[in-house]
Each structure stands twice: as C-alpha cells, then as structure tokens.
Amino acid sequence: MTSIYSRILATGSYLPRQVLTNADLEARLDTNDAWIRERTGISERHISAADETVSMMAEQAARSALAAGGLAPEDLDLIIVGTTTPDQIFPNCATMLQERLGIAGIGAFSLEAACSGFIYALSVADKFIRMGDARRVLVVGAEMMSRLVDWNDRTTCVLFGDGAGAVILEAASEPGIIGTLLHADGRHRELLEFPGGVGRDFRNLENVYLQMRGSEVFKVAVATLGQSVEECLSRFGHDKSEVDWLIPHQANVRIIQATARRLGMSMEQVVVTVDRHGNTSTASIPLALDAAVRDGRVQRGQLLLLEAFGGGFTWGSALIRF
Ligand code: UT7
C-alpha cells in the first residue's frame, strides 16, 4: 500500500489595516522606540478595528490561501483554527469560519495552544491526511492579542499585534510535512497567562489582562527552542546544514537570533516579521510563511524548519519540504 503524506498547497494571510507604531506608543506610555526596538526588534504592529473579529480575519486569510491555490471553499474537507482569542467561548471559531465560507457539513474545530497553536494545528491536520480521513485541510492561525493586553502596561502591550495566516494542506505521494513534534509543560502557568475564563470568575473580567514575567519566559524560550529544533532535525534525519529557511514564532528578535545561532544559520536564512507584526501568537508563523512565499524567498523544494514556544508552556517544531 502506498503511503499518504501531506504537503502545503497554498498560503494566505490577513493583517488589519490600522498600524500602531512605536512612536504612537511613545506618545501614550512611558516607553520609547529605542527600548522597544533594541529589546524586541519590533517597530510596528497591526491592530484590529473595533468591529473586527478573529473569525473575520480568519476568513480573509483563508480566502487569500484559497485564491493562491486556485481553489474554491467547496474543495476543502476539514477546517482547523488555532486561536487563543476566539470570537466566543462556543461555537468554536472554525465553525464560524466555515459559515463565513459557506461550506456547511465538513468537520470544523478550533484548538488552543497559545503561541504554538499553529504548529499544533498543522500537526493535527497532517495526521488527518496521513490517516486518509481528509484530503484538503484548511489550517488557520488567527489572533487578536490587542484585546487581551492592558494598554497601560508597557511591559506587555508594546509586544503584541493582531492578524491571521492560513495554509491549505493536501494529500501527496511524498512528504511535504516531513514531521512535527509537540511538547508542553503545564507547571509554569504563572509565567505567561490570561488568568480569566469559565473556571475563574469570568463574569468579572474587567481588570483581567495578559500577564507575563518576560525575562523568565525569555530564558526558558531560548533554551527550549534551541533543544527543540535540534530534536526535530535529528528525529527526522536531517542536518542543520540542509535547512533553507528557519520560520520561527515571532515573539522577540533576540530569541530568534539565539535559535539561528544554535543552528549555525545566518539571519539571511531566517524569516523575520516581528519588526512589522509584533507577536501575533498563533498567527505569527503562517503570517511569516506567507510573506516569504509571496515575496519569492521560499521556493518549492526547499527545506523549512518551523518552531514555536508560548504560554502553557507549549512548544513545537515542524520540518517541511515545501
Ligand atoms: O510568545 C510567547 C513567548 N513570549 C516571549 O517569548 C516573550 C519573552 N520575553 C521577552 O521578549 C522579553 O523578556 C521582554 C521584551 C518582554 C522584556 O525584555 P527584557 O530585556 O527581558 O527586559 P526586562 O523585563 O528585564 O526589563 C528591563 C527594564 C525594566 O526596568 P528596570 O526594572 O530595569 O528599571 C523594565 O521596567 O526595562 C523596563 N521596561 C521598559 N522600558 C521601556 C519594560 N518594558 C518597557 C517598555 N519601555 N515597554
């Protein structure tokens, strides 16, 4: 029996129109452009409009991927949305996206793994295809981090942005997705969390915001991502010298540089969007991938290494022949 694999057929993305620069933040907070750029690499981020929702952004990213692949929504047979900021607690965000795309009937679910959500969603989609249970899966990472942060807290609000990215995976006779690795360690919740929800007084969320002990998260992220990319390469039998592009989660350019150093890669081989997008959590990898596909850096046949680390903690990696 021949094996079934999955490959990325097309990518898409959406960024809200409003751009918030470091200068804009400087005008309202005790912060400055030099600090933000030196400590994070961020210059600006996109912020959603008051009447926008995650499912609306997901639809735009999905339609952009469908157009890139020359597909209609009816060509899909499963939708998976990674998000930490769904429109509502339920129905799940993927069903809202399905309704927007007008394709009732196919399976649609969301998953939440904070900044690693896209790697988790991609891994699940790959398994559906390898098992023969789906042939074309829409995988979206969509996030409105601007709604979770305290806009008076300079230690967090300068870091995040909004956006959505999408890929369409389809069945193939050769990999595509060579492999994915997922990890989590639930012991460190208090280092990075949004401490509100059904189990935590969610009818009184007025003063509940994203909280992060940044420098502690930074240290764990650098160490964990370094191990994670090495584990991914060795598990799937590739050498770091073969990787054409590192497409990392975009939280902080210093974390990205540390991972590139560990792999012996020059920053020329790393897709960096954190300068323009900030940290868009689940959306950051598919946004970066789509940017590099559309500007021609990422080419068919190249070896891509994706990695993410985020709240939970969760982390993961994916090795992909594009
Ligand atoms: O995506 C999920 C995973 N998240 C991450 O990976 C984020 C990881 N953490 C980071 O990226 C960094 O730790 C931050 C960018 C959040 C912070 O950078 P840092 O170099 O770790 O700074 P720090 O938190 O140690 O703060 C240094 C100083 C402090 O002042 P004092 O106490 O030294 O006087 C802060 O109050 O910088 C101050 N500070 C700021 N100053 C100007 C913190 N935020 C700001 C700000 N503007 N926005």
PDB file of C-alpha atoms in Angstrom, residues 1-179:
ATOM      1  CA  MET A   1       0.000   0.000   0.000  1.00  0.00           C
ATOM      2  CA  THR A   2       1.398   3.432  -0.891  1.00  0.00           C
ATOM      3  CA  SER A   3       1.755   5.927   1.947  1.00  0.00           C
ATOM      4  CA  ILE A   4      -0.164   9.176   2.019  1.00  0.00           C
ATOM      5  CA  TYR A   5       1.598  12.358   3.091  1.00  0.00           C
ATOM      6  CA  SER A   6       0.539  15.977   3.246  1.00  0.00           C
ATOM      7  CA  ARG A   7       2.034  18.990   1.507  1.00  0.00           C
ATOM      8  CA  ILE A   8       1.405  22.719   1.682  1.00  0.00           C
ATOM      9  CA  LEU A   9      -0.575  23.605  -1.414  1.00  0.00           C
ATOM     10  CA  ALA A  10      -1.036  27.309  -0.719  1.00  0.00           C
ATOM     11  CA  THR A  11      -0.649  30.018   1.904  1.00  0.00           C
ATOM     12  CA  GLY A  12      -2.559  33.196   2.733  1.00  0.00           C
ATOM     13  CA  SER A  13      -2.722  35.950   5.295  1.00  0.00           C
ATOM     14  CA  TYR A  14      -4.570  38.972   6.579  1.00  0.00           C
ATOM     15  CA  LEU A  15      -3.433  41.963   8.613  1.00  0.00           C
ATOM     16  CA  PRO A  16      -5.797  44.632   9.971  1.00  0.00           C
ATOM     17  CA  ARG A  17      -5.425  47.989   8.282  1.00  0.00           C
ATOM     18  CA  GLN A  18      -4.545  50.007  11.391  1.00  0.00           C
ATOM     19  CA  VAL A  19      -0.800  50.156  12.099  1.00  0.00           C
ATOM     20  CA  LEU A  20       0.392  51.153  15.571  1.00  0.00           C
ATOM     21  CA  THR A  21       3.999  52.357  15.556  1.00  0.00           C
ATOM     22  CA  ASN A  22       6.450  52.633  18.424  1.00  0.00           C
ATOM     23  CA  ALA A  23       6.123  56.400  18.060  1.00  0.00           C
ATOM     24  CA  ASP A  24       2.364  56.090  18.660  1.00  0.00           C
ATOM     25  CA  LEU A  25       3.077  54.121  21.841  1.00  0.00           C
ATOM     26  CA  GLU A  26       5.726  56.602  22.940  1.00  0.00           C
ATOM     27  CA  ALA A  27       3.053  59.302  22.844  1.00  0.00           C
ATOM     28  CA  ARG A  28       0.781  57.450  25.285  1.00  0.00           C
ATOM     29  CA  LEU A  29       3.082  55.413  27.554  1.00  0.00           C
ATOM     30  CA  ASP A  30       6.360  55.637  29.457  1.00  0.00           C
ATOM     31  CA  THR A  31       8.237  53.820  26.703  1.00  0.00           C
ATOM     32  CA  ASN A  32      10.348  54.695  23.698  1.00  0.00           C
ATOM     33  CA  ASP A  33      11.134  53.454  20.228  1.00  0.00           C
ATOM     34  CA  ALA A  34      14.782  52.678  21.058  1.00  0.00           C
ATOM     35  CA  TRP A  35      13.879  50.424  24.008  1.00  0.00           C
ATOM     36  CA  ILE A  36      11.232  48.533  22.066  1.00  0.00           C
ATOM     37  CA  ARG A  37      13.444  48.005  19.014  1.00  0.00           C
ATOM     38  CA  GLU A  38      16.564  47.056  20.988  1.00  0.00           C
ATOM     39  CA  ARG A  39      14.838  44.702  23.420  1.00  0.00           C
ATOM     40  CA  THR A  40      12.326  43.120  20.997  1.00  0.00           C
ATOM     41  CA  GLY A  41      13.042  44.064  17.362  1.00  0.00           C
ATOM     42  CA  ILE A  42       9.502  45.417  16.984  1.00  0.00           C
ATOM     43  CA  SER A  43       8.858  48.694  15.097  1.00  0.00           C
ATOM     44  CA  GLU A  44       5.128  48.420  14.477  1.00  0.00           C
ATOM     45  CA  ARG A  45       2.164  46.096  14.753  1.00  0.00           C
ATOM     46  CA  HIS A  46      -1.328  45.840  13.226  1.00  0.00           C
ATOM     47  CA  ILE A  47      -4.337  46.358  15.475  1.00  0.00           C
ATOM     48  CA  SER A  48      -7.829  45.182  14.576  1.00  0.00           C
ATOM     49  CA  ALA A  49     -10.739  47.577  14.247  1.00  0.00           C
ATOM     50  CA  ALA A  50     -13.402  47.617  16.970  1.00  0.00           C
ATOM     51  CA  ASP A  51     -15.895  45.807  14.728  1.00  0.00           C
ATOM     52  CA  GLU A  52     -13.443  43.129  13.544  1.00  0.00           C
ATOM     53  CA  THR A  53     -13.385  39.591  14.976  1.00  0.00           C
ATOM     54  CA  VAL A  54     -10.983  36.677  14.778  1.00  0.00           C
ATOM     55  CA  SER A  55     -13.352  34.727  12.520  1.00  0.00           C
ATOM     56  CA  MET A  56     -13.479  37.718  10.144  1.00  0.00           C
ATOM     57  CA  MET A  57      -9.674  37.845   9.982  1.00  0.00           C
ATOM     58  CA  ALA A  58      -9.535  34.066   9.579  1.00  0.00           C
ATOM     59  CA  GLU A  59     -11.919  34.323   6.625  1.00  0.00           C
ATOM     60  CA  GLN A  60      -9.699  36.879   4.889  1.00  0.00           C
ATOM     61  CA  ALA A  61      -6.588  34.727   5.409  1.00  0.00           C
ATOM     62  CA  ALA A  62      -8.463  31.608   4.250  1.00  0.00           C
ATOM     63  CA  ARG A  63      -9.749  33.313   1.104  1.00  0.00           C
ATOM     64  CA  SER A  64      -6.248  34.548   0.323  1.00  0.00           C
ATOM     65  CA  ALA A  65      -4.896  30.959   0.603  1.00  0.00           C
ATOM     66  CA  LEU A  66      -7.772  29.580  -1.472  1.00  0.00           C
ATOM     67  CA  ALA A  67      -7.093  32.149  -4.199  1.00  0.00           C
ATOM     68  CA  ALA A  68      -3.361  31.349  -4.150  1.00  0.00           C
ATOM     69  CA  GLY A  69      -4.172  27.648  -4.580  1.00  0.00           C
ATOM     70  CA  GLY A  70      -6.805  28.218  -7.276  1.00  0.00           C
ATOM     71  CA  LEU A  71      -9.399  26.537  -5.053  1.00  0.00           C
ATOM     72  CA  ALA A  72     -12.991  27.203  -4.024  1.00  0.00           C
ATOM     73  CA  PRO A  73     -14.173  26.733  -0.423  1.00  0.00           C
ATOM     74  CA  GLU A  74     -16.054  23.620  -1.604  1.00  0.00           C
ATOM     75  CA  ASP A  75     -12.690  21.962  -2.328  1.00  0.00           C
ATOM     76  CA  LEU A  76     -11.933  21.742   1.425  1.00  0.00           C
ATOM     77  CA  ASP A  77     -12.891  18.810   3.607  1.00  0.00           C
ATOM     78  CA  LEU A  78     -11.773  19.924   7.090  1.00  0.00           C
ATOM     79  CA  ILE A  79     -11.104  23.234   8.883  1.00  0.00           C
ATOM     80  CA  ILE A  80      -8.814  23.635  11.894  1.00  0.00           C
ATOM     81  CA  VAL A  81      -8.338  27.044  13.502  1.00  0.00           C
ATOM     82  CA  GLY A  82      -5.651  27.718  16.075  1.00  0.00           C
ATOM     83  CA  THR A  83      -6.597  30.646  18.278  1.00  0.00           C
ATOM     84  CA  THR A  84      -6.404  31.858  21.855  1.00  0.00           C
ATOM     85  CA  THR A  85      -8.790  34.727  21.188  1.00  0.00           C
ATOM     86  CA  PRO A  86     -11.940  33.192  19.678  1.00  0.00           C
ATOM     87  CA  ASP A  87     -14.992  35.344  18.955  1.00  0.00           C
ATOM     88  CA  GLN A  88     -16.918  33.446  21.637  1.00  0.00           C
ATOM     89  CA  ILE A  89     -16.357  30.549  24.038  1.00  0.00           C
ATOM     90  CA  PHE A  90     -18.560  28.496  21.722  1.00  0.00           C
ATOM     91  CA  PRO A  91     -19.486  27.798  18.949  1.00  0.00           C
ATOM     92  CA  ASN A  92     -15.861  27.201  18.070  1.00  0.00           C
ATOM     93  CA  CYS A  93     -14.145  29.679  15.784  1.00  0.00           C
ATOM     94  CA  ALA A  94     -13.672  27.160  12.952  1.00  0.00           C
ATOM     95  CA  THR A  95     -17.437  26.683  12.647  1.00  0.00           C
ATOM     96  CA  MET A  96     -17.818  30.459  12.380  1.00  0.00           C
ATOM     97  CA  LEU A  97     -15.203  30.456   9.652  1.00  0.00           C
ATOM     98  CA  GLN A  98     -16.987  27.576   7.941  1.00  0.00           C
ATOM     99  CA  GLU A  99     -20.235  29.562   7.964  1.00  0.00           C
ATOM    100  CA  ARG A 100     -18.434  32.575   6.509  1.00  0.00           C
ATOM    101  CA  LEU A 101     -17.007  30.398   3.739  1.00  0.00           C
ATOM    102  CA  GLY A 102     -20.463  28.942   3.073  1.00  0.00           C
ATOM    103  CA  ILE A 103     -19.448  25.286   3.247  1.00  0.00           C
ATOM    104  CA  ALA A 104     -21.703  23.652   5.841  1.00  0.00           C
ATOM    105  CA  GLY A 105     -21.115  19.983   6.528  1.00  0.00           C
ATOM    106  CA  ILE A 106     -17.360  19.415   6.757  1.00  0.00           C
ATOM    107  CA  GLY A 107     -15.631  18.987  10.124  1.00  0.00           C
ATOM    108  CA  ALA A 108     -14.509  22.229  11.776  1.00  0.00           C
ATOM    109  CA  PHE A 109     -12.834  22.687  15.132  1.00  0.00           C
ATOM    110  CA  SER A 110     -10.502  25.045  16.958  1.00  0.00           C
ATOM    111  CA  LEU A 111      -7.565  24.308  19.179  1.00  0.00           C
ATOM    112  CA  GLU A 112      -5.746  26.443  21.682  1.00  0.00           C
ATOM    113  CA  ALA A 113      -2.043  26.137  22.392  1.00  0.00           C
ATOM    114  CA  ALA A 114      -1.172  29.836  22.724  1.00  0.00           C
ATOM    115  CA  CYS A 115       1.792  30.845  20.524  1.00  0.00           C
ATOM    116  CA  SER A 116       2.410  27.221  19.478  1.00  0.00           C
ATOM    117  CA  GLY A 117      -1.156  26.835  18.206  1.00  0.00           C
ATOM    118  CA  PHE A 118      -0.249  26.855  14.532  1.00  0.00           C
ATOM    119  CA  ILE A 119       2.312  24.040  14.902  1.00  0.00           C
ATOM    120  CA  TYR A 120      -0.262  22.041  16.889  1.00  0.00           C
ATOM    121  CA  ALA A 121      -2.958  22.662  14.250  1.00  0.00           C
ATOM    122  CA  LEU A 122      -0.596  21.776  11.404  1.00  0.00           C
ATOM    123  CA  SER A 123       0.393  18.563  13.178  1.00  0.00           C
ATOM    124  CA  VAL A 124      -3.238  17.519  13.626  1.00  0.00           C
ATOM    125  CA  ALA A 125      -4.100  18.364  10.018  1.00  0.00           C
ATOM    126  CA  ASP A 126      -1.124  16.343   8.777  1.00  0.00           C
ATOM    127  CA  LYS A 127      -2.339  13.340  10.754  1.00  0.00           C
ATOM    128  CA  PHE A 128      -5.878  13.578   9.330  1.00  0.00           C
ATOM    129  CA  ILE A 129      -4.399  13.490   5.831  1.00  0.00           C
ATOM    130  CA  ARG A 130      -1.892  10.697   6.555  1.00  0.00           C
ATOM    131  CA  MET A 131      -4.716   8.583   8.008  1.00  0.00           C
ATOM    132  CA  GLY A 132      -6.755   9.096   4.850  1.00  0.00           C
ATOM    133  CA  ASP A 133      -9.533  10.902   6.740  1.00  0.00           C
ATOM    134  CA  ALA A 134      -9.144  14.179   4.829  1.00  0.00           C
ATOM    135  CA  ARG A 135      -7.602  15.219   1.538  1.00  0.00           C
ATOM    136  CA  ARG A 136      -7.604  19.005   1.771  1.00  0.00           C
ATOM    137  CA  VAL A 137      -7.439  20.761   5.125  1.00  0.00           C
ATOM    138  CA  LEU A 138      -7.596  24.483   5.800  1.00  0.00           C
ATOM    139  CA  VAL A 139      -5.335  25.338   8.751  1.00  0.00           C
ATOM    140  CA  VAL A 140      -5.599  28.864  10.147  1.00  0.00           C
ATOM    141  CA  GLY A 141      -3.801  30.704  12.928  1.00  0.00           C
ATOM    142  CA  ALA A 142      -5.761  33.830  13.866  1.00  0.00           C
ATOM    143  CA  GLU A 143      -5.329  36.086  16.845  1.00  0.00           C
ATOM    144  CA  MET A 144      -6.389  39.378  18.410  1.00  0.00           C
ATOM    145  CA  MET A 145      -3.841  39.801  21.149  1.00  0.00           C
ATOM    146  CA  SER A 146      -4.705  43.509  21.331  1.00  0.00           C
ATOM    147  CA  ARG A 147      -7.917  42.528  23.174  1.00  0.00           C
ATOM    148  CA  LEU A 148      -6.052  40.628  25.914  1.00  0.00           C
ATOM    149  CA  VAL A 149      -3.431  43.177  26.893  1.00  0.00           C
ATOM    150  CA  ASP A 150      -3.613  46.074  29.321  1.00  0.00           C
ATOM    151  CA  TRP A 151      -2.886  49.138  27.182  1.00  0.00           C
ATOM    152  CA  ASN A 152      -1.467  50.869  30.271  1.00  0.00           C
ATOM    153  CA  ASP A 153       1.095  48.110  30.917  1.00  0.00           C
ATOM    154  CA  ARG A 154       4.233  48.921  28.957  1.00  0.00           C
ATOM    155  CA  THR A 155       5.798  45.561  29.761  1.00  0.00           C
ATOM    156  CA  THR A 156       3.231  43.690  27.641  1.00  0.00           C
ATOM    157  CA  CYS A 157       1.193  45.960  25.359  1.00  0.00           C
ATOM    158  CA  VAL A 158       4.139  47.022  23.190  1.00  0.00           C
ATOM    159  CA  LEU A 159       4.822  43.383  22.278  1.00  0.00           C
ATOM    160  CA  PHE A 160       1.658  42.119  20.656  1.00  0.00           C
ATOM    161  CA  GLY A 161      -0.316  42.549  17.441  1.00  0.00           C
ATOM    162  CA  ASP A 162      -3.258  41.098  15.516  1.00  0.00           C
ATOM    163  CA  GLY A 163      -3.513  39.101  12.305  1.00  0.00           C
ATOM    164  CA  ALA A 164      -4.295  35.785  10.654  1.00  0.00           C
ATOM    165  CA  GLY A 165      -2.391  33.342   8.475  1.00  0.00           C
ATOM    166  CA  ALA A 166      -3.585  30.247   6.650  1.00  0.00           C
ATOM    167  CA  VAL A 167      -2.250  27.231   4.813  1.00  0.00           C
ATOM    168  CA  ILE A 168      -4.050  24.616   2.773  1.00  0.00           C
ATOM    169  CA  LEU A 169      -2.640  21.140   3.223  1.00  0.00           C
ATOM    170  CA  GLU A 170      -3.401  18.485   0.661  1.00  0.00           C
ATOM    171  CA  ALA A 171      -2.694  14.793   0.255  1.00  0.00           C
ATOM    172  CA  ALA A 172       0.502  13.971  -1.616  1.00  0.00           C
ATOM    173  CA  SER A 173       2.531  10.917  -2.567  1.00  0.00           C
ATOM    174  CA  GLU A 174       5.701  12.364  -0.979  1.00  0.00           C
ATOM    175  CA  PRO A 175       6.198  14.469   2.182  1.00  0.00           C
ATOM    176  CA  GLY A 176       5.514  17.706   2.371  1.00  0.00           C
ATOM    177  CA  ILE A 177       5.242  17.750   6.088  1.00  0.00           C
ATOM    178  CA  ILE A 178       8.210  15.537   6.989  1.00  0.00           C
ATOM    179  CA  GLY A 179       7.291  15.565  10.650  1.00  0.00           C
TER     180      GLY A 179
END
